[in-house]
Steps between C-alpha positions, in 0.01 A plus 500: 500500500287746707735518788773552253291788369438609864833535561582671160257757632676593832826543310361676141704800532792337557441182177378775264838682529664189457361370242582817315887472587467134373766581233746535734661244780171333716501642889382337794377671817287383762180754424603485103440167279683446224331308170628455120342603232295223431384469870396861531290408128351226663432686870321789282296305317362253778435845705283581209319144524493550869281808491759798589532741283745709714761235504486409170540870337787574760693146350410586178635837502821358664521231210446826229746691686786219459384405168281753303371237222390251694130390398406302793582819733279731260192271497503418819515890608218510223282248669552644843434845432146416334459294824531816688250671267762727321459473103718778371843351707374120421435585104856673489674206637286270282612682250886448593384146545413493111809653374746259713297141438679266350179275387220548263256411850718750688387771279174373485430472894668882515341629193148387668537662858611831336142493331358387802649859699456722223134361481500552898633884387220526243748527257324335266686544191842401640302186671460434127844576401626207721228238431657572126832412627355224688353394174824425385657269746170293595641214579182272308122576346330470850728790612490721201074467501529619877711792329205548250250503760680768709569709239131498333366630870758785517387587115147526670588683794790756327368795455740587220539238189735526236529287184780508235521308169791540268533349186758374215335444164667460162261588214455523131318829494588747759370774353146365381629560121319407207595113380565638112663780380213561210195747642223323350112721585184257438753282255583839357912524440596828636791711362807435634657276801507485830821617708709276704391629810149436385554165462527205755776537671680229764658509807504501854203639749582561896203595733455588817188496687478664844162510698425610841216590762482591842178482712398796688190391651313166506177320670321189516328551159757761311858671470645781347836540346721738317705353185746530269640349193818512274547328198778530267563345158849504328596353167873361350484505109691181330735550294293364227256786631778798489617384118145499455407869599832641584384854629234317750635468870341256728404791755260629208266182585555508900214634705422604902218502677430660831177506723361594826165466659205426767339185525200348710398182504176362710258164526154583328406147645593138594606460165601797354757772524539849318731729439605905366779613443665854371843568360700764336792382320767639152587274230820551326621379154841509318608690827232758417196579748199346258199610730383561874205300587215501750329180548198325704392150474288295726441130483258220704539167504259220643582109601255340380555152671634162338815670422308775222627838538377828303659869468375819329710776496474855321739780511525873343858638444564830354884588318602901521798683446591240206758548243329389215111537458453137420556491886290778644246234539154404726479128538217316585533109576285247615606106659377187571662167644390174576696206680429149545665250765476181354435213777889379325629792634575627142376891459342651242441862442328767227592883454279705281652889479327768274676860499405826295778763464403829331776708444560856385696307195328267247761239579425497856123475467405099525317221607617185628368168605732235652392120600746274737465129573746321765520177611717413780612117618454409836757252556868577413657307160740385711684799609321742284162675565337534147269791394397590175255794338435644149396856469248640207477882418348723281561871458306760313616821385247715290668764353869379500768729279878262397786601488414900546289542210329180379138494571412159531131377367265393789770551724718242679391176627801252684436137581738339692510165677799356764607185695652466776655223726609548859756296691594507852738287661379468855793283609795754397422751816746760631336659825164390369539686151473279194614593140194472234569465128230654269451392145296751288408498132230670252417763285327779421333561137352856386371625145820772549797273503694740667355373777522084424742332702616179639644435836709247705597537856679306741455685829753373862375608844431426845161469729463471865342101582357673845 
Protein backbone atom coordinates (compact mmCIF):
# COMPACT_ATOMS: atom_id res chain seq x y z
CA UNK A 1 0.00 0.00 0.00
CA UNK A 2 2.93 2.40 0.69
CA UNK A 3 4.58 1.92 -2.61
CA UNK A 4 1.25 2.42 -4.17
CA UNK A 5 1.13 5.69 -2.23
CA UNK A 6 4.77 6.35 -3.31
CA UNK A 7 3.97 6.22 -6.61
CA UNK A 8 0.65 8.24 -6.27
CA UNK A 9 3.05 10.89 -5.03
CA UNK A 10 5.39 11.16 -8.09
CA UNK A 11 2.34 11.45 -10.35
CA UNK A 12 -0.21 13.81 -7.94
CA UNK A 13 -0.56 16.48 -10.41
CA UNK A 14 -1.37 14.45 -13.00
CA UNK A 15 -4.27 11.81 -10.66
CA UNK A 16 -5.72 14.98 -9.06
CA UNK A 17 -6.73 16.32 -12.52
CA UNK A 18 -8.02 13.12 -13.33
CA UNK A 19 -9.87 12.35 -10.83
CA UNK A 20 -11.67 15.60 -11.34
CA UNK A 21 -12.50 14.75 -15.14
CA UNK A 22 -13.77 11.36 -13.73
CA UNK A 23 -17.24 12.19 -15.20
CA UNK A 24 -16.12 11.92 -18.41
CA UNK A 25 -14.42 8.84 -20.56
CA UNK A 26 -11.22 7.32 -18.18
CA UNK A 27 -7.60 8.20 -19.98
CA UNK A 28 -4.55 6.35 -19.83
CA UNK A 29 -1.05 7.77 -20.26
CA UNK A 30 2.14 6.52 -19.19
CA UNK A 31 2.95 9.52 -16.42
CA UNK A 32 -1.09 9.77 -15.74
CA UNK A 33 -3.08 6.85 -13.78
CA UNK A 34 -6.39 6.46 -14.23
CA UNK A 35 -8.81 5.21 -11.07
CA UNK A 36 -12.82 5.11 -10.63
CA UNK A 37 -14.52 6.66 -8.31
CA UNK A 38 -14.49 4.28 -5.73
CA UNK A 39 -10.68 3.62 -6.11
CA UNK A 40 -9.71 7.26 -5.88
CA UNK A 41 -12.27 7.10 -2.36
CA UNK A 42 -10.37 4.37 -1.21
CA UNK A 43 -6.61 5.79 -2.39
CA UNK A 44 -7.64 9.14 -0.38
CA UNK A 45 -8.59 7.71 2.52
CA UNK A 46 -5.66 5.07 3.05
CA UNK A 47 -3.29 8.28 2.26
CA UNK A 48 -4.98 9.72 5.24
CA UNK A 49 -4.26 6.40 7.37
CA UNK A 50 -0.85 6.42 5.87
CA UNK A 51 0.20 9.73 7.37
CA UNK A 52 0.14 12.23 4.20
CA UNK A 53 -1.79 14.84 4.38
CA UNK A 54 -0.73 16.33 0.98
CA UNK A 55 -1.95 13.40 -0.96
CA UNK A 56 -4.95 12.96 0.64
CA UNK A 57 -6.34 16.76 0.32
CA UNK A 58 -5.11 16.80 -3.43
CA UNK A 59 -7.53 13.28 -3.99
CA UNK A 60 -10.01 14.66 -2.03
CA UNK A 61 -10.33 17.82 -3.81
CA UNK A 62 -10.26 15.81 -7.13
CA UNK A 63 -13.18 13.52 -5.71
CA UNK A 64 -15.18 17.15 -4.68
CA UNK A 65 -14.38 18.49 -7.96
CA UNK A 66 -16.13 15.43 -9.91
CA UNK A 67 -18.73 15.08 -7.38
CA UNK A 68 -19.44 18.09 -5.04
CA UNK A 69 -21.60 16.02 -2.33
CA UNK A 70 -19.56 13.45 -1.71
CA UNK A 71 -19.03 12.94 2.22
CA UNK A 72 -16.12 10.73 2.22
CA UNK A 73 -14.12 13.46 0.03
CA UNK A 74 -15.22 16.32 2.60
CA UNK A 75 -14.13 14.43 5.76
CA UNK A 76 -11.31 13.21 4.60
CA UNK A 77 -10.12 16.88 3.40
CA UNK A 78 -11.45 17.69 7.02
CA UNK A 79 -9.19 15.25 8.73
CA UNK A 80 -6.20 16.15 6.65
CA UNK A 81 -6.29 19.71 6.96
CA UNK A 82 -6.39 19.53 10.95
CA UNK A 83 -3.42 17.13 10.36
CA UNK A 84 -1.63 19.95 8.82
CA UNK A 85 -2.58 22.24 11.72
CA UNK A 86 -5.13 24.40 9.70
CA UNK A 87 -8.59 24.70 11.70
CA UNK A 88 -10.47 27.34 9.79
CA UNK A 89 -10.12 25.20 6.12
CA UNK A 90 -10.58 21.70 8.19
CA UNK A 91 -13.84 23.14 10.23
CA UNK A 92 -15.29 24.44 6.78
CA UNK A 93 -14.98 21.15 5.14
CA UNK A 94 -16.23 19.43 8.31
CA UNK A 95 -18.83 21.41 8.01
CA UNK A 96 -19.63 20.31 4.24
CA UNK A 97 -18.99 16.91 5.68
CA UNK A 98 -22.16 17.46 8.04
CA UNK A 99 -24.48 18.75 5.51
CA UNK A 100 -23.74 15.81 2.83
CA UNK A 101 -23.71 12.60 5.50
CA UNK A 102 -25.98 10.28 4.86
CA UNK A 103 -25.82 8.60 8.58
CA UNK A 104 -26.79 9.73 11.97
CA UNK A 105 -22.66 8.68 12.92
CA UNK A 106 -21.68 10.63 9.80
CA UNK A 107 -23.02 13.73 11.25
CA UNK A 108 -21.90 12.89 14.46
CA UNK A 109 -18.06 12.18 13.56
CA UNK A 110 -18.35 15.72 11.36
CA UNK A 111 -20.39 17.58 13.81
CA UNK A 112 -17.48 16.67 16.50
CA UNK A 113 -14.27 17.76 14.47
CA UNK A 114 -15.98 21.08 13.58
CA UNK A 115 -16.04 21.67 17.50
CA UNK A 116 -12.79 20.34 17.75
CA UNK A 117 -11.34 23.43 15.03
CA UNK A 118 -13.52 26.03 16.17
CA UNK A 119 -12.27 25.13 19.77
CA UNK A 120 -8.63 25.11 18.10
CA UNK A 121 -9.93 28.89 16.72
CA UNK A 122 -11.09 29.81 20.23
CA UNK A 123 -14.30 30.10 18.92
CA UNK A 124 -15.81 28.99 21.71
CA UNK A 125 -19.35 29.61 21.20
CA UNK A 126 -19.58 28.04 17.72
CA UNK A 127 -17.42 24.96 19.34
CA UNK A 128 -20.68 24.85 21.29
CA UNK A 129 -22.95 25.32 18.46
CA UNK A 130 -21.68 21.99 16.92
CA UNK A 131 -21.36 19.83 20.08
CA UNK A 132 -25.36 20.84 20.04
CA UNK A 133 -25.64 19.40 16.68
CA UNK A 134 -23.53 16.62 17.69
CA UNK A 135 -25.95 16.18 20.49
CA UNK A 136 -28.39 15.20 18.15
CA UNK A 137 -26.97 12.42 16.14
CA UNK A 138 -24.88 10.66 19.07
CA UNK A 139 -24.96 7.57 17.95
CA UNK A 140 -25.54 5.96 21.96
CA UNK A 141 -25.31 7.36 25.86
CA UNK A 142 -21.45 6.81 26.05
CA UNK A 143 -21.18 9.25 23.07
CA UNK A 144 -23.70 11.83 23.99
CA UNK A 145 -21.94 12.02 27.88
CA UNK A 146 -18.56 12.66 25.92
CA UNK A 147 -20.78 15.50 24.22
CA UNK A 148 -21.79 16.65 27.80
CA UNK A 149 -18.40 16.65 29.01
CA UNK A 150 -17.05 18.79 26.11
CA UNK A 151 -19.56 21.10 26.20
CA UNK A 152 -19.55 21.75 30.19
CA UNK A 153 -15.55 22.70 29.71
CA UNK A 154 -16.26 25.18 26.84
CA UNK A 155 -19.23 26.67 29.26
CA UNK A 156 -16.20 27.14 31.72
CA UNK A 157 -13.77 28.44 29.45
CA UNK A 158 -16.36 30.83 27.11
CA UNK A 159 -16.01 33.96 28.00
CA UNK A 160 -19.49 34.89 26.81
CA UNK A 161 -22.66 32.68 28.13
CA UNK A 162 -26.01 33.00 27.02
CA UNK A 163 -29.15 31.28 28.38
CA UNK A 164 -32.71 31.37 26.90
CA UNK A 165 -35.93 29.89 28.35
CA UNK A 166 -39.21 30.24 26.58
CA UNK A 167 -42.30 29.12 27.79
CA UNK A 168 -46.05 27.95 26.81
CA UNK A 169 -48.46 28.03 29.73
CA UNK A 170 -52.24 27.88 29.64
CA UNK A 171 -53.78 29.41 32.80
CA UNK A 172 -56.92 30.18 34.64
CA UNK A 173 -55.99 33.65 35.76
CA UNK A 174 -53.84 35.63 33.53
CA UNK A 175 -54.44 38.67 34.85
CA UNK A 176 -54.14 37.92 38.73
CA UNK A 177 -58.07 38.86 38.99
CA UNK A 178 -60.05 38.55 41.94
CA UNK A 179 -61.80 34.78 42.20
CA UNK A 180 -65.49 36.57 42.94
CA UNK A 181 -67.06 39.29 41.49
CA UNK A 182 -68.46 40.61 45.14
CA UNK A 183 -65.73 43.22 46.91
CA UNK A 184 -66.07 42.02 50.31
CA UNK A 185 -63.53 44.54 53.11
CA UNK A 186 -62.95 42.62 56.59
CA UNK A 187 -66.38 40.49 55.65
CA UNK A 188 -67.78 43.91 54.92
CA UNK A 189 -70.02 43.73 51.41
CA UNK A 190 -68.95 46.66 49.46
CA UNK A 191 -71.27 48.57 47.04
CA UNK A 192 -71.36 47.38 43.84
CA UNK A 193 -69.45 44.60 41.59
CA UNK A 194 -66.49 44.01 40.23
CA UNK A 195 -65.85 44.50 36.32
CA UNK A 196 -65.03 41.77 33.98
CA UNK A 197 -61.67 42.77 33.51
CA UNK A 198 -61.30 42.71 37.24
CA UNK A 199 -62.10 39.40 37.45
CA UNK A 200 -60.12 36.14 36.68
CA UNK A 201 -59.68 35.94 33.44
CA UNK A 202 -58.22 32.70 31.20
CA UNK A 203 -56.09 32.20 28.54
CA UNK A 204 -52.89 31.74 27.08
CA UNK A 205 -49.31 33.14 28.54
CA UNK A 206 -46.01 33.12 26.12
CA UNK A 207 -42.60 34.11 27.71
CA UNK A 208 -39.48 34.61 26.71
CA UNK A 209 -36.49 34.70 28.78
CA UNK A 210 -33.15 35.90 27.33
CA UNK A 211 -29.95 36.14 29.58
CA UNK A 212 -26.47 36.86 28.70
CA UNK A 213 -22.86 37.75 30.07
CA UNK A 214 -19.61 38.21 28.72
CA UNK A 215 -16.37 38.15 30.80
CA UNK A 216 -14.02 40.94 30.49
CA UNK A 217 -11.45 40.04 32.86
CA UNK A 218 -10.85 36.97 35.07
CA UNK A 219 -8.09 35.36 37.60
CA UNK A 220 -7.43 32.50 39.65
CA UNK A 221 -9.77 33.65 42.49
CA UNK A 222 -12.37 36.16 40.50
CA UNK A 223 -14.01 37.46 37.11
CA UNK A 224 -15.80 40.25 35.95
CA UNK A 225 -18.57 40.44 33.47
CA UNK A 226 -20.97 42.76 31.82
CA UNK A 227 -24.78 41.47 31.47
CA UNK A 228 -27.88 41.77 30.12
CA UNK A 229 -31.35 40.53 30.34
CA UNK A 230 -34.71 40.56 28.35
CA UNK A 231 -37.77 39.20 29.43
CA UNK A 232 -41.01 39.47 27.80
CA UNK A 233 -44.49 38.31 28.85
CA UNK A 234 -47.49 38.16 26.38
CA UNK A 235 -51.01 37.03 27.09
CA UNK A 236 -54.02 35.41 24.55
CA UNK A 237 -57.49 36.00 26.26
CA UNK A 238 -60.05 32.85 25.73
CA UNK A 239 -62.86 33.33 24.35
CA UNK A 240 -64.57 32.60 27.54
CA UNK A 241 -62.17 35.54 28.75
CA UNK A 242 -63.22 38.15 25.79
CA UNK A 243 -67.25 37.37 26.45
CA UNK A 244 -66.19 37.85 29.84
CA UNK A 245 -64.64 41.46 29.67
CA UNK A 246 -65.16 42.33 26.11
CA UNK A 247 -63.27 45.79 26.06
CA UNK A 248 -60.02 43.98 27.77
CA UNK A 249 -57.24 43.02 25.12
CA UNK A 250 -54.69 40.50 26.04
CA UNK A 251 -51.77 43.15 25.41
CA UNK A 252 -53.34 45.09 28.54
CA UNK A 253 -51.82 42.13 30.83
CA UNK A 254 -48.41 41.63 28.72
CA UNK A 255 -45.27 43.02 30.25
CA UNK A 256 -41.23 43.61 29.18
CA UNK A 257 -38.45 43.73 31.02
CA UNK A 258 -35.04 44.95 30.06
CA UNK A 259 -31.68 45.11 32.07
CA UNK A 260 -28.08 45.78 31.87
CA UNK A 261 -25.27 45.64 34.31
CA UNK A 262 -21.67 44.91 36.02
CA UNK A 263 -21.00 41.98 37.89
CA UNK A 264 -17.96 40.57 40.01
CA UNK A 265 -17.72 37.55 41.43
CA UNK A 266 -14.57 36.31 43.74
CA UNK A 267 -13.56 33.26 46.37
CA UNK A 268 -13.63 34.72 50.04
CA UNK A 269 -12.17 31.17 50.88
CA UNK A 270 -11.96 27.37 50.26
CA UNK A 271 -15.47 27.29 50.71
CA UNK A 272 -17.00 30.28 49.91
CA UNK A 273 -17.66 32.63 47.04
CA UNK A 274 -19.23 36.25 46.85
CA UNK A 275 -20.58 38.30 44.63
CA UNK A 276 -21.94 42.34 43.55
CA UNK A 277 -23.54 43.19 41.08
CA UNK A 278 -25.15 46.64 39.53
CA UNK A 279 -27.80 47.08 36.89
CA UNK A 280 -29.92 49.66 35.30
CA UNK A 281 -32.85 48.37 33.58
CA UNK A 282 -37.02 49.88 32.34
CA UNK A 283 -39.99 47.90 33.00
CA UNK A 284 -42.86 48.24 30.73
CA UNK A 285 -46.59 47.37 31.22
CA UNK A 286 -49.65 47.28 28.86
CA UNK A 287 -46.99 48.60 26.27
CA UNK A 288 -46.44 51.56 28.60
CA UNK A 289 -42.88 52.39 30.21
CA UNK A 290 -43.94 51.55 34.15
CA UNK A 291 -40.53 52.69 35.76
CA UNK A 292 -36.60 52.94 35.23
CA UNK A 293 -34.73 51.21 37.86
CA UNK A 294 -31.28 51.24 39.44
CA UNK A 295 -30.36 48.23 41.31
CA UNK A 296 -27.38 46.61 43.50
CA UNK A 297 -27.42 43.33 45.16
CA UNK A 298 -24.63 41.27 46.50
CA UNK A 299 -24.80 37.72 47.70
CA UNK A 300 -22.14 34.99 49.53
CA UNK A 301 -22.50 31.66 49.71
CA UNK A 302 -20.40 29.01 51.76
CA UNK A 303 -20.10 24.93 51.27
CA UNK A 304 -20.28 23.81 54.21
CA UNK A 305 -19.21 20.10 53.61
CA UNK A 306 -21.46 16.82 53.60
CA UNK A 307 -23.36 18.22 50.79
CA UNK A 308 -24.89 21.52 53.18
CA UNK A 309 -24.84 24.64 51.33
CA UNK A 310 -25.89 28.27 52.69
CA UNK A 311 -26.58 31.75 50.78
CA UNK A 312 -27.38 35.26 52.07
CA UNK A 313 -28.10 37.73 49.74
CA UNK A 314 -29.37 41.50 50.11
CA UNK A 315 -30.06 43.95 47.45
CA UNK A 316 -31.32 47.79 47.24
CA UNK A 317 -33.22 48.79 44.02
CA UNK A 318 -34.58 52.16 43.48
CA UNK A 319 -37.76 52.80 40.60
CA UNK A 320 -37.71 56.59 38.94
CA UNK A 321 -39.31 58.11 36.17
CA UNK A 322 -42.54 55.82 36.95
CA UNK A 323 -45.91 56.32 35.57
CA UNK A 324 -47.86 55.81 38.43
CA UNK A 325 -46.60 56.70 42.04
CA UNK A 326 -47.39 53.29 43.39
CA UNK A 327 -44.13 52.63 41.35
CA UNK A 328 -41.75 55.42 42.22
CA UNK A 329 -40.53 53.06 44.79
CA UNK A 330 -37.11 52.24 47.15
CA UNK A 331 -36.94 48.55 47.80
CA UNK A 332 -35.13 46.97 50.32
CA UNK A 333 -34.85 42.99 50.36
CA UNK A 334 -33.09 40.60 52.25
CA UNK A 335 -32.36 36.39 51.30
CA UNK A 336 -31.43 33.37 52.65
CA UNK A 337 -31.03 29.70 51.15
CA UNK A 338 -30.11 26.53 52.37
CA UNK A 339 -29.50 23.17 50.36
CA UNK A 340 -29.04 19.74 51.40
CA UNK A 341 -27.50 16.73 49.27
CA UNK A 342 -28.94 13.81 50.59
CA UNK A 343 -26.37 10.70 50.54
CA UNK A 344 -29.66 9.27 47.93
CA UNK A 345 -28.77 11.81 45.75
CA UNK A 346 -32.24 13.44 46.30
CA UNK A 347 -31.83 17.50 46.94
CA UNK A 348 -33.40 19.51 49.15
CA UNK A 349 -33.43 23.22 49.32
CA UNK A 350 -35.00 26.41 51.53
CA UNK A 351 -35.53 30.13 50.25
CA UNK A 352 -36.46 32.70 52.78
CA UNK A 353 -37.00 36.37 50.86
CA UNK A 354 -38.15 39.52 52.88
CA UNK A 355 -38.64 42.85 50.71
CA UNK A 356 -39.87 46.44 51.85
CA UNK A 357 -41.17 48.74 49.06
CA UNK A 358 -42.07 52.31 50.08
CA UNK A 359 -43.58 54.10 47.47
CA UNK A 360 -44.62 57.68 46.80
CA UNK A 361 -48.33 55.95 46.57
CA UNK A 362 -50.08 54.20 49.52
CA UNK A 363 -50.63 51.21 47.27
CA UNK A 364 -47.09 50.81 46.53
CA UNK A 365 -45.84 51.05 50.10
CA UNK A 366 -45.51 47.19 51.52
CA UNK A 367 -43.96 44.53 53.19
CA UNK A 368 -43.52 41.11 52.15
CA UNK A 369 -42.25 37.87 53.46
CA UNK A 370 -42.02 34.78 51.19
CA UNK A 371 -40.92 31.05 52.39
CA UNK A 372 -39.95 28.21 49.59
CA UNK A 373 -39.41 24.51 50.22
CA UNK A 374 -38.16 22.11 47.24
CA UNK A 375 -37.46 18.75 47.14
CA UNK A 376 -35.88 17.27 44.21
CA UNK A 377 -35.54 13.22 43.36
CA UNK A 378 -32.37 11.93 42.58
CA UNK A 379 -33.09 9.11 40.44
CA UNK A 380 -35.36 9.54 37.34
CA UNK A 381 -39.23 7.89 37.60
CA UNK A 382 -38.40 6.20 34.79
CA UNK A 383 -37.96 8.78 32.20
CA UNK A 384 -39.00 11.66 34.28
CA UNK A 385 -36.89 13.70 36.78
CA UNK A 386 -39.39 14.69 39.61
CA UNK A 387 -39.19 17.98 41.64
CA UNK A 388 -41.64 19.41 43.72
CA UNK A 389 -41.90 22.81 46.10
CA UNK A 390 -44.71 24.77 47.85
CA UNK A 391 -44.31 28.44 48.32
CA UNK A 392 -45.82 30.50 51.54
CA UNK A 393 -46.20 34.39 51.45
CA UNK A 394 -47.40 37.06 53.33
CA UNK A 395 -47.78 40.70 52.34
CA UNK A 396 -48.49 43.73 54.41
CA UNK A 397 -49.78 46.90 53.30
CA UNK A 398 -50.49 49.60 56.07
CA UNK A 399 -52.33 52.18 54.71
CA UNK A 400 -53.95 50.55 51.58
CA UNK A 401 -56.91 52.77 49.67
CA UNK A 402 -59.58 50.11 47.06
CA UNK A 403 -60.80 50.77 44.37
CA UNK A 404 -59.74 54.75 44.30
CA UNK A 405 -61.47 55.80 47.30
CA UNK A 406 -62.08 53.02 49.85
CA UNK A 407 -59.95 53.30 52.84
CA UNK A 408 -59.53 50.01 54.07
CA UNK A 409 -59.30 49.41 58.13
CA UNK A 410 -55.78 48.26 59.27
CA UNK A 411 -54.83 48.15 55.85
CA UNK A 412 -54.29 45.12 53.60
CA UNK A 413 -52.91 41.89 54.60
CA UNK A 414 -52.67 38.84 51.56
CA UNK A 415 -51.92 35.25 52.40
CA UNK A 416 -51.28 33.12 49.75
CA UNK A 417 -49.96 29.58 49.50
CA UNK A 418 -48.90 27.46 45.99
CA UNK A 419 -47.79 23.98 44.76
CA UNK A 420 -45.94 23.09 42.34
CA UNK A 421 -44.73 19.89 40.49
CA UNK A 422 -41.89 19.76 38.00
CA UNK A 423 -41.37 17.19 35.26
CA UNK A 424 -38.56 16.69 32.99
CA UNK A 425 -38.23 14.09 30.55
CA UNK A 426 -34.54 13.45 30.28
CA UNK A 427 -34.91 10.82 27.55
CA UNK A 428 -36.89 13.10 24.89
CA UNK A 429 -33.53 15.25 23.91
CA UNK A 430 -33.18 17.34 20.75
CA UNK A 431 -29.44 18.67 20.67
CA UNK A 432 -29.31 18.17 24.41
CA UNK A 433 -32.51 20.41 25.14
CA UNK A 434 -35.32 18.68 26.96
CA UNK A 435 -39.00 19.93 27.23
CA UNK A 436 -40.16 20.36 31.09
CA UNK A 437 -43.85 20.42 32.02
CA UNK A 438 -44.71 22.57 35.13
CA UNK A 439 -47.81 22.03 37.16
CA UNK A 440 -48.70 25.02 39.45
CA UNK A 441 -51.67 25.60 41.75
CA UNK A 442 -52.68 27.92 44.89
CA UNK A 443 -54.09 30.89 46.07
CA UNK A 444 -53.90 33.95 47.49
CA UNK A 445 -56.46 35.23 50.35
CA UNK A 446 -56.63 39.06 51.56
CA UNK A 447 -59.23 40.91 53.93
CA UNK A 448 -59.92 43.13 50.41
CA UNK A 449 -61.29 40.54 48.08
CA UNK A 450 -60.40 42.45 45.28
CA UNK A 451 -57.37 41.01 45.69
CA UNK A 452 -58.45 36.99 46.47
CA UNK A 453 -57.74 34.78 43.76
CA UNK A 454 -57.19 31.30 42.68
CA UNK A 455 -54.78 30.05 40.15
CA UNK A 456 -53.97 27.04 37.85
CA UNK A 457 -51.11 26.82 35.50
CA UNK A 458 -49.80 24.37 33.23
CA UNK A 459 -46.51 25.82 32.03
CA UNK A 460 -44.36 23.78 28.50
CA UNK A 461 -40.65 24.55 28.08
CA UNK A 462 -37.28 23.45 27.44
CA UNK A 463 -33.81 23.26 29.63
CA UNK A 464 -30.37 22.53 28.55
CA UNK A 465 -29.26 18.69 30.30
CA UNK A 466 -25.41 20.11 29.93
Amino acid sequence: MRSAISRFRNLLAGAAALIGSLAAPPLLAEDTLSLGLGQAREMAVQALKAGDPGLAIALARGLIKADPQDFVAHYVLASAEAGLNRPDASRKAAAQAFKYADTPTARFRSAQLAARMAYAQDRYSLSQLWLRRAAIHAPDDGAEDAVARDYRLLRRINPWSVRLQVDVRPSSNVNKGADSALQIIDGVPVTGYLGGSAQALSGLITSVDLYSAYRIDSTDRSSTSVLGRVYMQRVALSAEAKDQAPDASGSDFGTTFAEAGLRHIWQTGPRGAASAAVTLGEAWAAGERSFRFARLNADHGWNLGRGHRVELSALTESRYMARYATNDARVWGLGASWTKRLTNGDRLDVTLAWRDTDAQHPNGTYTSASLRTEYELGRPVGPVTLSGAVILGYTDYPDFVSGGFIQVPGGRQDESIYGEINMMFQDVDFAGFVPMLRLRAGEKDSNDSRYSMKEFTLSVGFRSKF
